[in-house]
Amino acid sequence: MGDMSGPHVIRGSVSLPEAELMWRFSRSSGPGGQHVNTSDSQVELRFDLANTEALPEVWKQRALERLASRLVDGVVTVRSSEHRSQWRNRETAAVRLAALLAEATAPPPKPRKPTRIPRGINERRLRVKKQRSQTKRGRSGRDWG
């Protein structure tokens, strides 16, 4: 097994635990050359989100909720087959999984504080509106005789 380029960080000090990643290799679909029918270059990476100890509990709950539609028995799966080399597909899959988990575990955005429009600005808007209305009214050719 080739050397993977270090742990794939999700966020902060939390990274994907190599031991909990389940890899599966198969032949990629699509056109190919002489080598294509013998190499298992498509990569399927599975991560047991429901039973992992690597993520803080809060993150885990968040991710389970947000990825609910993608999970099968609490396991999230990422596939990669764009590259011809298995190693590059593994990299892509791991990076994709890390990005997916980073997004799914992100804290919810802060609630928006409602702000009031200053009175002066509102009055100016109404004044300009009135002027525009006068200008347009003046254009109607009623009193041209």
C-alpha positions as a printed Julia matrix, in Angstrom:
145×3 Matrix{Float64}:
   0.0    0.0     0.0
   1.49   3.36   -1.05
   2.16   6.14    1.4
  -0.87   8.39    1.74
  -0.14  12.1     1.99
  -0.67  12.48    5.72
  -3.93  12.58    7.64
  -6.82  14.38    5.97
  -7.84  17.13    8.33
 -11.54  17.82    8.73
 -11.22  20.95   10.86
  -8.83  22.11   13.56
  -7.14  19.17   15.2
  -9.69  16.61   14.03
  -8.7   14.45   11.08
  -9.95  11.3     9.37
  -8.72   8.24   11.29
  -6.95   5.99    8.78
  -7.97   2.93   10.8
 -11.69   3.66   10.42
 -11.64   4.14    6.66
 -12.88   1.17    4.64
 -11.54   1.06    1.1
 -12.92  -0.94   -1.79
 -11.49  -1.06   -5.27
 -13.2   -2.01   -8.49
 -12.84  -1.45  -12.18
 -13.91   1.92  -13.41
 -16.62   2.08  -16.03
 -16.18   3.97  -19.27
 -13.74   3.74  -22.15
 -10.13   2.79  -21.62
  -6.99   1.36  -23.11
  -5.21  -1.98  -22.86
  -4.67  -1.67  -19.13
  -8.24  -0.81  -18.21
  -9.72  -4.26  -17.81
  -7.1   -5.42  -15.36
  -6.72  -2.48  -12.98
  -9.06  -1.71  -10.11
  -8.8    2.04  -10.32
 -12.25   3.02   -9.05
 -12.15   3.69   -5.34
 -15.01   3.47   -2.89
 -14.3    4.9     0.53
 -16.64   4.11    3.41
 -16.63   5.73    6.83
 -18.79   4.53    9.71
 -20.12   7.84   10.94
 -22.5    6.34   13.48
 -19.83   4.37   15.4
 -16.78   6.57   15.03
 -14.86   7.77   18.06
 -12.79  10.26   16.05
 -15.36  13.04   15.97
 -16.56  15.09   18.95
 -20.08  13.99   19.92
 -21.67  17.32   18.92
 -20.1   17.14   15.46
 -21.2   13.55   15.07
 -24.83  14.37   15.82
 -24.73  17.33   13.44
 -23.23  15.22   10.66
 -25.71  12.38   11.18
 -28.59  14.83   10.84
 -27.23  16.69    7.84
 -26.07  13.64    5.9
 -29.1   11.51    6.76
 -30.08  11.13    3.1
 -26.59   9.88    2.16
 -26.12   7.38    4.96
 -26.67   3.63    4.75
 -26.76   2.14    8.27
 -24.79   5.12    9.57
 -22.06   4.66    6.95
 -21.18   7.42    4.5
 -19.72   6.39    1.13
 -17.63   8.41   -1.32
 -16.68   7.16   -4.79
 -13.95   8.37   -7.06
 -13.05   7.2   -10.54
 -11.91  10.25  -12.45
  -8.22   9.41  -12.43
  -6.6    6.47  -14.12
  -4.42   5.7   -11.15
  -5.88   4.08   -8.07
  -3.61   6.09   -5.82
  -4.91   9.43   -7.15
  -8.47   8.21   -6.86
  -7.8    7.31   -3.23
  -6.48  10.81   -2.62
  -9.52  12.36   -4.3
 -11.93  10.18   -2.33
 -10.25  10.96    1.0
 -10.2   14.69    0.29
 -13.85  14.56   -0.76
 -14.86  12.72    2.4
 -12.94  15.17    4.57
 -14.64  18.11    2.81
 -18.05  16.47    3.14
 -17.55  15.91    6.88
 -16.15  19.42    7.35
 -19.3   20.85    5.8
 -21.62  18.53    7.69
 -20.03  19.26   11.07
 -19.78  23.02   10.66
 -21.49  24.96   13.45
 -24.82  26.51   12.49
 -24.53  30.13   11.36
 -25.16  32.85   13.94
 -28.72  34.14   13.86
 -29.11  37.44   12.04
 -29.72  40.48   14.21
 -32.52  42.57   12.75
 -31.42  46.17   12.21
 -33.6   49.22   11.77
 -33.34  51.53    8.81
 -32.41  55.02   10.09
 -35.27  57.48    9.79
 -33.29  59.95    7.69
 -32.6   57.36    5.03
 -36.23  56.38    4.79
 -37.33  60.0     4.52
 -34.76  60.66    1.81
 -36.02  57.64   -0.13
 -39.6   58.92    0.03
 -38.5   62.42   -1.0
 -36.66  61.1    -4.07
 -39.67  58.95   -4.9
 -41.96  61.95   -4.79
 -39.61  63.97   -7.03
 -39.45  61.16   -9.55
 -43.24  60.95   -9.53
 -43.5   64.72  -10.18
 -40.99  64.45  -13.04
 -42.93  61.66  -14.66
 -46.24  63.4   -14.13
 -44.83  66.43  -15.86
 -44.12  64.32  -18.91
 -47.69  63.4   -19.67
 -48.74  65.62  -22.56
 -52.15  66.61  -21.17
 -51.78  70.37  -21.06
 -50.02  70.78  -24.36
 -52.55  72.54  -26.37
